[in-house]
Amino acid sequence: MKLTGAQILWECLVREGVTEIFGYPGGAILPAYDAMLDYPIRHTLVRHEQGATHMADGYARATGRVGVAIATSGPGATNMVTGIATAMLDSSPIVCITGQVGSKLIGTDAFQEIDITGITLPVTKHNYLVTRAQDVAAAVREAFQIAQEGRPGPVLIDITKDAQQSSCEFDWDAAAPLRRARRETPAPADADLDRAAALIQSAKRPVILAGHGVTISGAEAALRAFAERGNIPVAATLLGIGGLPASHPLNLGMMGMHGEAWVNIAIQQADLLIACGMRFDDRVTGKLSTYAQQAKKIHIEIDPSEINKNVPVDVPLVGDLRRVLDRLVPRVEAGDRRTWLTEIQASRGDSAVRDIQSLPDDGHLYAAHVINDLWRATREGDTIVVTDVGQHQMWEAQYYHHERPRSLITSGGLGTMGFAVPAAIGAKRARPDAEVWAVVGDGGFQMTMCELATAVQEGIAIKVAIINNGYLGMVRQWQEFFYERRYAATPLSGPDFVKLADAFGIHSRAVAARKDVLPAITDARAHEGPVVIDFRVEQEDTVYPMVPAGADLHAMIRRPNPIVETAAD
Ligand SMILES: Cc1cc2nc3c(=O)[nH]c(=O)nc-3n(C[C@H](O)[C@H](O)[C@H](O)COP(=O)(O)OP(=O)(O)OC[C@H]3O[C@@H](n4cnc5c(N)ncnc54)[C@H](O)[C@@H]3O)c2cc1C
Ligand SMILES: Cc1ncc(C[n+]2csc(CCOP(=O)(O)OP(=O)(O)O)c2C)c(N)n1
Ligand SMILES: [Mg+2]
């Protein structure tokens, strides 16, 4: 059958199972937009192409399926770069499609011509410049395979206008990925699994480090079986949260820069670390030369380039986490680690007295209260929280106790402010039955708040909780600790967010007292459409504990004990 390149694009996307796409039109992608009307795909018109990429990313993280974004050439394409990099750093499978000027014009500085494959080379897993209609199908099929296989990530397909317009014979089967025949997923040898099992057997103070790979590989049940069989406590990275239910007795909580003190102490005292689908980010390890020095290390990881990258390991197990655990767990003998678990429990008690939740009410509204109440109100339901980047992101990780995988969506590696609102829209598109909350700072909200118009136009009922502290709070915190409180460019004003939401046609209210938090959340949940709540929280609150960048993991700055911080602090 003869089709245009534009038709082939949609034909292939539909066959890849795509039903939702996020994008913004323009001249170089117009043939594709025109053809789109004849295919069963719902298009969400964004307000900025960065939003389209974060929506595709939110869609992907909520489901594990590939999210798709589309934009025109030049500025449309460059606006996508931040979202593509965000997906790259967090191993999120998205496919981005951009229009390109006609193939004969390439290299002439034509109107809206930009070398987007060149620009995105370091932030994509792979990218394509397609200049002929007959190459569209193979590029799309291969892109979907590459985005998902092994360690997932973003792929970009740049299609010239003439490739979209000209026609050729469409043959789906002939376009099956050939050049890059599906690579065998690596698998560790039995002997290595036996070595790992022997290390686990002899360990008295082991800790499992659960990362994003747990969810990516669907290894939640295997992880739980592993932990329970060996009686091994589990610490999570920020992106590993939800891999084991927060309420599971072996779940310690988050590790790293803003991880719980008892978790970091346990890691520093461990005699064995079993890293499961995590990449020893610097936010996780602190200073490498003093990181878990007494511990042997087992690293289960699909990407061989991660092995020995930051932390030297004793037994690398390269492969898909779920499959590796399925082979490892039967080799692990039941372990009695009561002494170790009791020791950890003791340091947990020490932290609890410092917790802001346990401190007497001083009349101030703290972000921790807001997050904790949000958790209380939504914990029974099917709730996804999408956070932005900053202090509120860390408080969310500390005070919202996630029971299920994919219930926290957050930008970890690139730390992209402006992520939350569009990613929440994408997550809601992917999981319309779930309740989706964006927890966002007043700074990050102002970066992509234009996407509220998208939510309204498309009827996407996200709930937005602005943690409004009048500061670029996380940077202010660094200035407080490390720059003698010289607050250069961190005090931040904003519009009246309630009036702003009103102008968008969005239900909204402001909350400044602790007693009003739950009623506002209840009201938002009862409201059918999108909602914005402006939580006016303590301005100079601090995320504790904090491992200063590059410091020893155990050298945490702790919340002063037991003094309550005051507004003057
Ligand atoms: C302000 C701020 C503060 C932060 N503070 C902290 C903090 O205190 N603590 C913290 O943990 N993080 C923190 N982060 C996040 C941190 O920067 C990293 O993003 C995070 O630690 C990465 O977690 P990860 O290694 O589990 O996930 P990723 O970076 O997504 O890595 C996943 C790993 O799993 C592997 N993998 C993928 N699929 C599979 C599979 N099928 N089988 C096996 N392996 C697989 C990948 O190859 C990769 O190596 C912070 C971020 C910000 C913005
Ligand atoms: C796009 C982008 N620019 C700058 C930063 C650096 N940065 C990290 S956290 C932060 C402050 C965020 O402020 P806000 O959104 O109000 O959240 P808060 O920390 O106050 O909760 C900044 C500027 C970033 N992560 N992303
Ligand atoms: Mg702020």
XYZ file of C-alpha atoms and ligand atoms in Angstrom:
649
model
C 0.000 0.000 0.000
C 1.335 3.436 -0.948
C 1.379 6.042 1.832
C 3.054 9.358 2.530
C 5.877 9.470 5.052
C 3.504 11.321 7.393
C 0.926 8.552 7.133
C 3.592 5.920 7.657
C 4.625 7.701 10.853
C 1.141 7.407 12.350
C 0.566 3.938 10.914
C 3.695 2.776 12.773
C 2.909 4.655 15.986
C -0.553 3.072 16.103
C 0.965 -0.375 15.530
C 3.417 0.305 18.345
C 0.388 0.761 20.601
C 0.513 4.549 20.875
C -2.822 6.155 21.756
C -1.664 9.433 23.328
C 0.781 12.010 22.028
C 1.861 15.369 23.450
C 2.924 18.129 21.127
C 2.899 21.526 19.482
C 2.661 22.161 15.715
C 4.678 24.298 13.307
C 5.635 24.496 9.641
C 8.119 21.645 9.361
C 5.852 19.131 11.103
C 2.576 20.254 9.477
C 2.313 17.315 7.057
C 2.460 14.954 10.037
C -0.146 16.968 11.951
C -2.432 16.939 8.922
C -2.176 13.159 8.566
C -2.715 12.671 12.316
C -6.408 13.504 12.015
C -7.012 10.188 10.226
C -5.541 8.026 12.978
C -6.916 6.931 16.368
C -4.465 8.934 18.426
C -5.377 11.588 20.988
C -3.181 14.668 20.777
C -2.644 16.872 23.824
C -1.804 20.419 22.781
C 0.830 21.721 25.186
C 1.864 25.331 25.825
C 5.620 24.803 25.487
C 7.480 21.876 23.937
C 9.390 21.245 27.181
C 5.962 20.430 28.624
C 5.369 17.862 25.863
C 8.562 15.984 26.716
C 7.824 15.980 30.463
C 4.277 14.794 29.727
C 5.641 11.939 27.620
C 8.078 11.190 30.448
C 5.312 11.276 33.106
C 3.260 8.973 30.891
C 6.205 6.573 30.595
C 7.034 6.569 34.311
C 3.398 6.011 35.300
C 3.081 2.927 33.094
C 6.441 1.664 31.827
C 5.151 2.204 28.274
C 6.885 4.534 25.806
C 5.685 8.156 25.982
C 5.629 10.136 22.739
C 6.126 13.865 22.099
C 6.080 15.782 18.810
C 7.239 19.251 17.795
C 8.329 21.330 14.869
C 11.890 22.126 13.770
C 14.153 24.849 15.180
C 12.785 26.353 18.414
C 10.192 23.594 18.782
C 12.974 21.037 18.770
C 15.367 22.980 21.013
C 12.575 23.521 23.554
C 12.494 19.740 23.912
C 16.123 19.374 24.930
C 15.617 19.761 28.704
C 12.864 17.154 28.729
C 14.938 14.738 26.675
C 17.908 15.162 29.031
C 15.600 14.645 32.018
C 14.425 11.330 30.559
C 18.001 10.326 29.708
C 19.355 10.850 33.212
C 16.509 8.854 34.775
C 16.379 6.058 32.166
C 12.846 6.867 31.035
C 11.621 5.522 27.668
C 10.304 8.322 25.451
C 10.281 8.863 21.693
C 10.419 12.454 20.446
C 9.472 13.294 16.876
C 10.577 16.564 15.303
C 9.950 18.061 11.892
C 12.991 19.180 9.923
C 13.365 21.519 6.956
C 13.317 19.955 3.477
C 16.283 17.667 2.848
C 17.617 19.909 0.064
C 17.738 22.859 2.470
C 19.738 21.095 5.173
C 22.964 22.959 5.842
C 21.745 26.256 4.361
C 20.589 27.901 7.607
C 17.078 27.628 6.274
C 14.194 29.105 8.258
C 13.912 27.203 11.557
C 16.682 24.825 10.620
C 18.665 23.482 13.550
C 20.820 20.381 13.838
C 18.691 18.728 16.523
C 20.276 15.303 16.073
C 23.639 16.953 16.745
C 22.313 18.871 19.727
C 20.664 15.841 21.317
C 23.403 13.328 20.574
C 24.690 13.275 24.187
C 21.197 13.203 25.740
C 19.528 10.531 23.651
C 20.089 6.787 23.623
C 19.931 7.085 19.862
C 18.612 9.518 17.281
C 17.733 9.606 13.586
C 17.619 12.132 10.788
C 15.138 10.700 8.272
C 15.248 12.289 4.829
C 13.200 9.771 2.802
C 9.651 8.476 3.260
C 10.858 4.902 2.772
C 13.045 5.185 5.912
C 10.314 6.371 8.294
C 8.902 2.973 9.253
C 12.245 1.378 10.082
C 13.275 4.405 12.146
C 10.057 4.344 14.189
C 10.182 0.603 14.796
C 13.811 0.691 15.808
C 13.253 3.771 17.997
C 10.586 1.998 20.027
C 12.806 -1.020 20.466
C 15.807 1.024 21.555
C 13.792 3.225 23.931
C 12.592 0.166 25.862
C 15.289 -2.475 25.647
C 17.996 -2.940 28.255
C 18.415 0.344 30.112
C 15.514 2.463 28.811
C 15.947 6.015 27.540
C 14.905 8.700 25.068
C 15.135 8.381 21.272
C 14.621 11.251 18.825
C 13.426 10.972 15.217
C 13.930 14.095 13.100
C 11.946 13.834 9.847
C 12.422 16.264 6.961
C 9.352 17.903 5.518
C 9.812 16.230 2.122
C 10.149 12.815 3.786
C 6.745 13.460 5.389
C 5.190 14.608 2.103
C 6.504 12.109 -0.444
C 4.965 8.665 -0.873
C 6.304 5.153 -0.977
C 5.201 1.595 -0.503
C 4.501 0.857 3.194
C 5.552 -2.559 4.407
C 5.456 -2.996 8.195
C 7.145 -6.389 8.184
C 9.988 -5.306 5.936
C 10.648 -2.428 8.355
C 11.309 -4.758 11.302
C 14.513 -3.705 13.059
C 17.372 -5.392 11.228
C 20.478 -3.344 11.747
C 20.325 -3.793 15.463
C 18.933 -7.260 15.960
C 17.442 -7.402 19.484
C 20.440 -7.823 21.698
C 20.406 -10.710 24.116
C 19.923 -9.394 27.626
C 23.128 -10.276 29.465
C 22.880 -12.830 32.251
C 25.405 -13.667 34.977
C 27.098 -17.051 35.152
C 25.988 -19.568 37.789
C 29.393 -19.339 39.421
C 28.942 -15.586 40.001
C 25.500 -16.137 41.492
C 27.044 -18.726 43.814
C 29.754 -16.255 44.849
C 27.097 -13.644 45.578
C 25.041 -16.142 47.591
C 28.114 -17.072 49.630
C 28.783 -13.412 50.450
C 25.165 -12.965 51.497
C 25.357 -16.116 53.607
C 28.337 -14.926 55.600
C 27.167 -11.314 56.011
C 26.110 -10.187 59.464
C 25.213 -6.606 58.577
C 23.919 -6.635 54.978
C 21.843 -3.876 53.380
C 19.990 -4.060 50.062
C 20.165 -0.810 48.067
C 17.007 -0.724 45.950
C 17.034 1.612 42.962
C 14.949 2.651 39.986
C 15.883 -0.617 38.240
C 13.513 -2.456 40.612
C 10.510 -0.767 39.038
C 11.936 -0.671 35.524
C 12.383 -4.443 35.538
C 9.192 -5.174 37.498
C 11.245 -6.851 40.228
C 9.151 -5.745 43.218
C 7.983 -9.244 44.169
C 11.469 -10.692 43.661
C 13.004 -7.936 45.788
C 10.545 -8.594 48.565
C 11.176 -12.335 48.437
C 14.918 -11.689 48.547
C 14.703 -9.334 51.527
C 12.349 -11.588 53.466
C 14.302 -14.763 52.815
C 17.552 -13.278 54.027
C 15.981 -10.936 56.609
C 17.922 -8.147 54.964
C 16.929 -4.500 55.453
C 16.253 -2.476 52.299
C 17.261 1.134 51.677
C 15.854 2.980 48.655
C 17.270 5.622 46.363
C 14.965 8.534 45.554
C 13.950 6.760 42.352
C 13.743 3.400 44.107
C 10.987 4.585 46.444
C 7.921 2.349 46.080
C 9.972 -0.705 45.080
C 9.169 -2.179 48.505
C 6.104 -0.934 50.412
C 7.037 1.780 52.912
C 5.185 -0.137 55.622
C 7.194 -3.320 55.088
C 9.123 -4.056 58.294
C 12.398 -4.436 56.370
C 12.016 -1.115 54.554
C 14.410 1.433 56.064
C 13.530 4.409 53.852
C 15.595 6.679 51.629
C 19.397 6.780 51.605
C 21.724 9.597 50.603
C 22.090 13.343 50.919
C 18.625 13.830 52.414
C 18.050 10.218 53.365
C 17.110 9.184 56.861
C 20.014 9.293 59.311
C 19.563 5.669 60.384
C 19.728 4.533 56.755
C 23.031 6.269 56.057
C 24.458 5.055 59.354
C 23.403 1.492 58.515
C 25.090 1.743 55.113
C 28.305 3.020 56.676
C 28.279 0.166 59.195
C 27.263 -2.565 56.772
C 29.514 -5.500 55.948
C 27.710 -6.169 52.645
C 25.822 -3.941 50.209
C 23.661 -5.570 47.556
C 22.911 -2.862 44.982
C 19.821 -3.655 42.930
C 19.263 -1.500 39.823
C 20.879 1.664 41.178
C 23.903 3.576 39.969
C 25.657 4.926 43.090
C 24.864 8.555 42.264
C 26.897 11.146 44.198
C 23.690 12.150 46.029
C 23.648 8.574 47.294
C 27.258 7.909 48.233
C 28.681 11.161 49.562
C 32.465 11.063 49.556
C 33.481 7.935 47.678
C 36.719 7.244 49.555
C 34.856 6.853 52.859
C 31.712 5.207 51.463
C 30.759 1.916 53.146
C 34.374 0.949 53.580
C 33.804 -2.187 55.606
C 31.291 -3.540 53.127
C 31.757 -6.011 50.318
C 29.618 -5.058 47.353
C 27.378 -6.996 44.984
C 26.002 -4.943 42.077
C 23.044 -6.216 40.052
C 22.776 -3.930 37.030
C 21.731 -4.201 33.382
C 24.178 -1.639 32.023
C 27.753 -2.963 32.191
C 29.125 0.582 32.020
C 27.702 1.224 35.500
C 29.797 -1.561 37.039
C 32.815 -0.141 38.909
C 31.955 3.353 37.603
C 31.753 5.044 40.995
C 32.077 2.248 43.527
C 34.334 -0.798 43.022
C 32.346 -3.994 43.463
C 33.320 -7.495 44.533
C 30.667 -9.394 42.591
C 29.046 -7.752 39.560
C 25.908 -9.468 38.300
C 25.121 -7.950 34.915
C 21.588 -8.621 33.757
C 17.939 -7.814 34.194
C 17.285 -7.426 37.919
C 14.121 -9.507 38.049
C 15.693 -12.384 36.192
C 18.875 -12.209 38.248
C 16.942 -12.169 41.528
C 14.802 -15.081 40.363
C 18.024 -17.089 40.076
C 19.738 -15.658 43.141
C 16.954 -15.917 45.718
C 16.726 -19.746 45.705
C 20.473 -19.794 46.443
C 20.049 -17.596 49.517
C 19.511 -19.358 52.794
C 17.172 -18.022 55.457
C 19.129 -15.602 57.594
C 18.714 -14.539 61.206
C 19.766 -10.902 61.400
C 17.919 -9.831 64.534
C 20.960 -8.234 66.170
C 21.619 -6.083 63.103
C 17.973 -5.085 62.718
C 17.779 -4.178 66.413
C 20.873 -2.002 66.077
C 19.325 -0.120 63.152
C 16.063 0.221 65.039
C 17.921 1.881 67.912
C 19.328 4.643 65.699
C 15.869 5.100 64.200
C 14.559 5.980 67.652
C 17.180 8.685 67.980
C 16.007 10.276 64.737
C 12.335 10.087 65.620
C 12.697 12.547 68.501
C 14.098 15.094 66.088
C 11.285 14.633 63.586
C 9.276 17.769 63.001
C 6.120 15.662 63.282
C 6.958 14.909 66.911
C 7.670 18.499 67.863
C 5.000 20.573 69.590
C 2.776 22.705 67.376
C 4.294 26.201 67.269
C 1.508 27.651 65.153
C 3.554 27.599 61.957
C 2.673 25.671 58.831
C 5.548 23.446 57.747
C 5.798 21.707 54.398
C 6.229 18.435 56.292
C 2.725 18.874 57.717
C 1.265 19.444 54.276
C 2.951 16.383 52.791
C 2.072 14.216 55.760
C -1.574 15.269 55.598
C -1.625 14.650 51.842
C -0.366 11.147 52.563
C -2.953 10.597 55.279
C -5.764 11.749 52.999
C -4.749 9.794 49.900
C -2.937 6.710 51.230
C -5.867 4.331 50.790
C -6.421 5.348 47.187
C -4.634 4.801 43.901
C -2.556 7.968 44.112
C 0.425 9.137 42.085
C 2.490 12.029 43.403
C 4.636 13.880 40.893
C 7.138 16.239 42.443
C 9.178 19.117 41.178
C 12.734 19.776 42.342
C 13.851 21.364 45.578
C 13.098 21.181 49.278
C 9.495 20.121 48.754
C 10.790 17.178 46.670
C 12.868 15.933 49.583
C 10.061 16.447 52.102
C 7.776 14.473 49.828
C 10.297 11.631 49.802
C 10.528 11.761 53.593
C 6.922 12.304 54.643
C 4.809 10.619 51.953
C 5.065 6.892 52.560
C 4.774 5.150 49.217
C 3.334 1.671 49.210
C 3.309 0.989 45.481
C 5.727 1.253 42.561
C 5.247 4.123 40.107
C 3.362 6.095 42.783
C 6.205 8.655 43.020
C 7.372 10.328 39.823
C 10.260 12.761 40.187
C 13.236 14.125 38.271
C 16.267 12.718 40.094
C 19.330 12.793 37.889
C 18.904 16.093 36.054
C 16.819 17.631 38.841
C 14.667 19.568 36.402
C 12.601 22.369 37.895
C 9.349 22.725 35.972
C 8.934 18.953 35.673
C 6.004 18.385 38.030
C 2.995 20.059 36.418
C 3.535 18.710 32.883
C 4.699 15.268 34.097
C 1.561 15.072 36.265
C -0.543 15.835 33.185
C 1.216 13.011 31.328
C 0.743 10.626 34.260
C -2.965 11.464 34.458
C -3.358 10.815 30.732
C -1.685 7.451 31.249
C -3.657 6.550 34.390
C -6.970 8.431 34.181
C -8.418 6.446 37.088
C -5.578 7.351 39.436
C -5.576 10.485 41.562
C -2.582 12.522 40.417
C -1.028 15.211 42.603
C 1.730 17.576 41.517
C 3.732 18.704 44.556
C 5.662 21.709 43.362
C 7.685 24.623 44.722
C 6.744 28.225 44.021
C 9.883 28.471 41.861
C 9.394 25.379 39.709
C 5.684 26.064 39.377
C 6.446 29.412 37.777
C 8.654 27.684 35.199
C 5.903 25.617 33.539
C 2.634 26.900 34.996
C 1.491 27.684 31.461
C 0.616 23.989 31.214
C -2.370 24.642 33.500
C -4.039 25.899 30.328
C -3.337 22.501 28.765
C -4.993 20.767 31.735
C -8.047 22.990 31.334
C -8.375 22.732 27.553
C -7.948 18.956 27.593
C -9.948 18.355 30.789
C -7.079 16.731 32.699
C -7.948 16.768 36.401
C -4.573 17.048 38.111
C -4.364 18.426 41.648
C -1.533 20.865 42.231
C -0.110 21.519 45.711
C 2.197 24.525 45.594
C 4.598 24.463 48.537
C 4.968 28.212 48.600
C 7.876 29.346 50.783
C 8.712 32.554 48.919
C 12.203 31.247 48.191
C 14.154 29.094 45.830
C 14.240 27.085 48.999
C 16.814 24.405 48.286
C 19.336 26.955 47.047
C 18.536 29.205 50.014
C 19.283 26.235 52.269
C 22.733 25.849 50.680
C 23.309 29.568 51.189
C 22.207 29.212 54.805
C 24.672 26.397 55.476
C 27.578 27.184 53.183
C 27.389 30.880 52.184
C 26.798 32.594 55.537
C 23.125 33.215 54.820
C 23.923 35.559 51.966
C 20.672 35.056 50.073
C 21.771 36.022 46.577
C 18.873 35.730 44.135
C 16.835 33.252 46.171
C 14.002 35.364 47.665
C 11.231 34.863 45.141
C 7.961 36.631 44.583
C 5.114 35.272 42.545
C 1.654 36.162 41.429
C -1.334 35.545 43.677
C -1.625 31.863 42.763
C -5.324 31.722 43.644
C -6.127 34.587 41.301
C -3.852 33.051 38.693
C -5.648 29.716 38.888
C -8.930 31.579 38.706
C -7.801 33.244 35.486
C -7.118 29.779 34.055
C -10.607 28.721 35.160
C -9.206 26.435 37.840
C -10.693 25.817 41.291
C -8.266 27.104 43.897
C -7.650 28.211 47.464
C -4.820 29.318 49.720
C -3.906 27.642 53.019
C -1.754 29.196 55.729
C -2.748 27.291 58.889
C -2.208 23.667 59.761
C -5.860 23.078 60.595
C -6.891 24.084 57.085
C -4.621 21.625 55.274
C -6.811 18.516 55.411
C -10.069 20.325 54.564
C -8.393 21.874 51.501
C -7.101 18.481 50.354
C -10.511 16.900 50.915
C -12.158 19.672 48.921
C -9.649 19.255 46.078
C -10.273 15.521 45.935
C -14.024 16.027 45.778
C -13.703 18.517 42.925
C -13.899 16.916 39.491
C -11.603 19.181 37.499
C -8.052 20.427 38.057
C -7.346 22.150 41.379
C -4.535 24.378 42.659
C -3.822 24.809 46.381
C -1.383 27.493 47.454
C 0.159 26.223 50.709
C 1.871 29.196 52.294
C 4.460 27.446 54.392
C 7.283 28.464 56.722
C 9.715 30.479 54.624
C 13.075 29.472 56.062
C 12.543 25.829 56.864
C 15.351 23.359 56.268
C 15.545 19.815 54.929
C 17.226 17.597 57.514
C 19.305 15.592 57.589
C 21.763 16.824 54.997
C 25.040 15.336 53.903
C 27.011 18.301 52.548
C 28.063 17.676 48.937
C 31.240 15.586 48.883
C 31.193 14.916 52.659
C 31.241 11.502 54.332
C 27.843 9.850 54.180
C 27.708 9.633 57.981
C 28.654 13.323 58.437
C 25.086 14.543 58.337
C 23.804 17.890 59.473
C 20.941 16.907 61.750
C 17.888 18.825 62.864
C 18.801 20.619 66.094
C 17.501 18.544 68.974
C 15.047 19.151 70.548
C 14.742 22.862 69.798
C 11.836 23.820 67.646
C 12.799 26.080 64.790
C 11.083 29.410 64.941
C 10.134 31.844 62.229
C 13.121 33.941 63.246
C 15.513 31.023 62.772
C 17.516 18.084 45.044
C 17.831 16.625 44.885
C 18.257 15.878 45.962
C 18.492 14.525 45.854
N 18.811 13.818 46.970
C 18.847 12.464 46.907
C 19.010 11.672 48.080
O 19.131 12.173 49.192
N 19.002 10.336 47.951
C 18.839 9.711 46.723
O 18.791 8.479 46.655
N 18.715 10.435 45.614
C 18.700 11.787 45.669
N 18.503 12.504 44.518
C 18.377 11.770 43.242
C 19.724 11.389 42.663
O 20.284 12.524 42.046
C 19.584 10.247 41.631
O 18.657 10.605 40.645
C 19.105 8.937 42.256
O 19.844 8.619 43.398
C 19.232 7.828 41.240
O 18.596 6.681 41.706
P 18.820 5.290 40.979
O 20.282 5.027 40.828
O 18.007 4.296 41.718
O 18.069 5.494 39.570
P 18.609 5.748 38.090
O 19.509 6.900 38.030
O 17.395 5.761 37.227
O 19.458 4.454 37.783
C 18.822 3.223 37.611
C 19.871 2.160 37.413
O 19.192 0.912 37.237
C 19.695 0.273 36.081
N 18.622 -0.527 35.477
C 17.636 -0.114 34.658
N 16.866 -1.140 34.287
C 17.371 -2.238 34.896
C 17.013 -3.606 34.887
N 15.968 -4.057 34.176
N 17.757 -4.466 35.626
C 18.828 -4.041 36.334
N 19.228 -2.739 36.371
C 18.489 -1.849 35.659
C 20.151 1.408 35.168
O 21.097 0.939 34.218
C 20.720 2.405 36.166
O 22.059 2.147 36.450
C 18.321 13.879 44.598
C 17.928 14.626 43.497
C 17.669 15.980 43.628
C 17.203 16.748 42.430
C 15.786 24.321 35.661
C 16.528 24.427 36.946
N 17.157 25.590 37.277
C 17.811 25.695 38.451
C 17.881 24.639 39.312
C 18.646 24.758 40.636
N 17.710 24.591 41.756
C 17.573 23.433 42.426
S 16.421 23.493 43.630
C 16.096 25.113 43.302
C 15.074 25.880 44.093
C 13.687 25.424 43.849
O 12.802 26.363 44.392
P 11.271 26.028 44.518
O 10.739 25.533 43.231
O 10.557 27.193 45.106
O 11.269 24.785 45.526
P 11.713 24.776 47.071
O 13.143 24.358 47.129
O 11.518 26.147 47.620
O 10.824 23.761 47.695
C 16.898 25.582 42.252
C 16.891 26.970 41.745
C 17.247 23.447 38.908
N 17.286 22.337 39.660
N 16.554 23.381 37.733
Mg 10.154 27.667 47.047
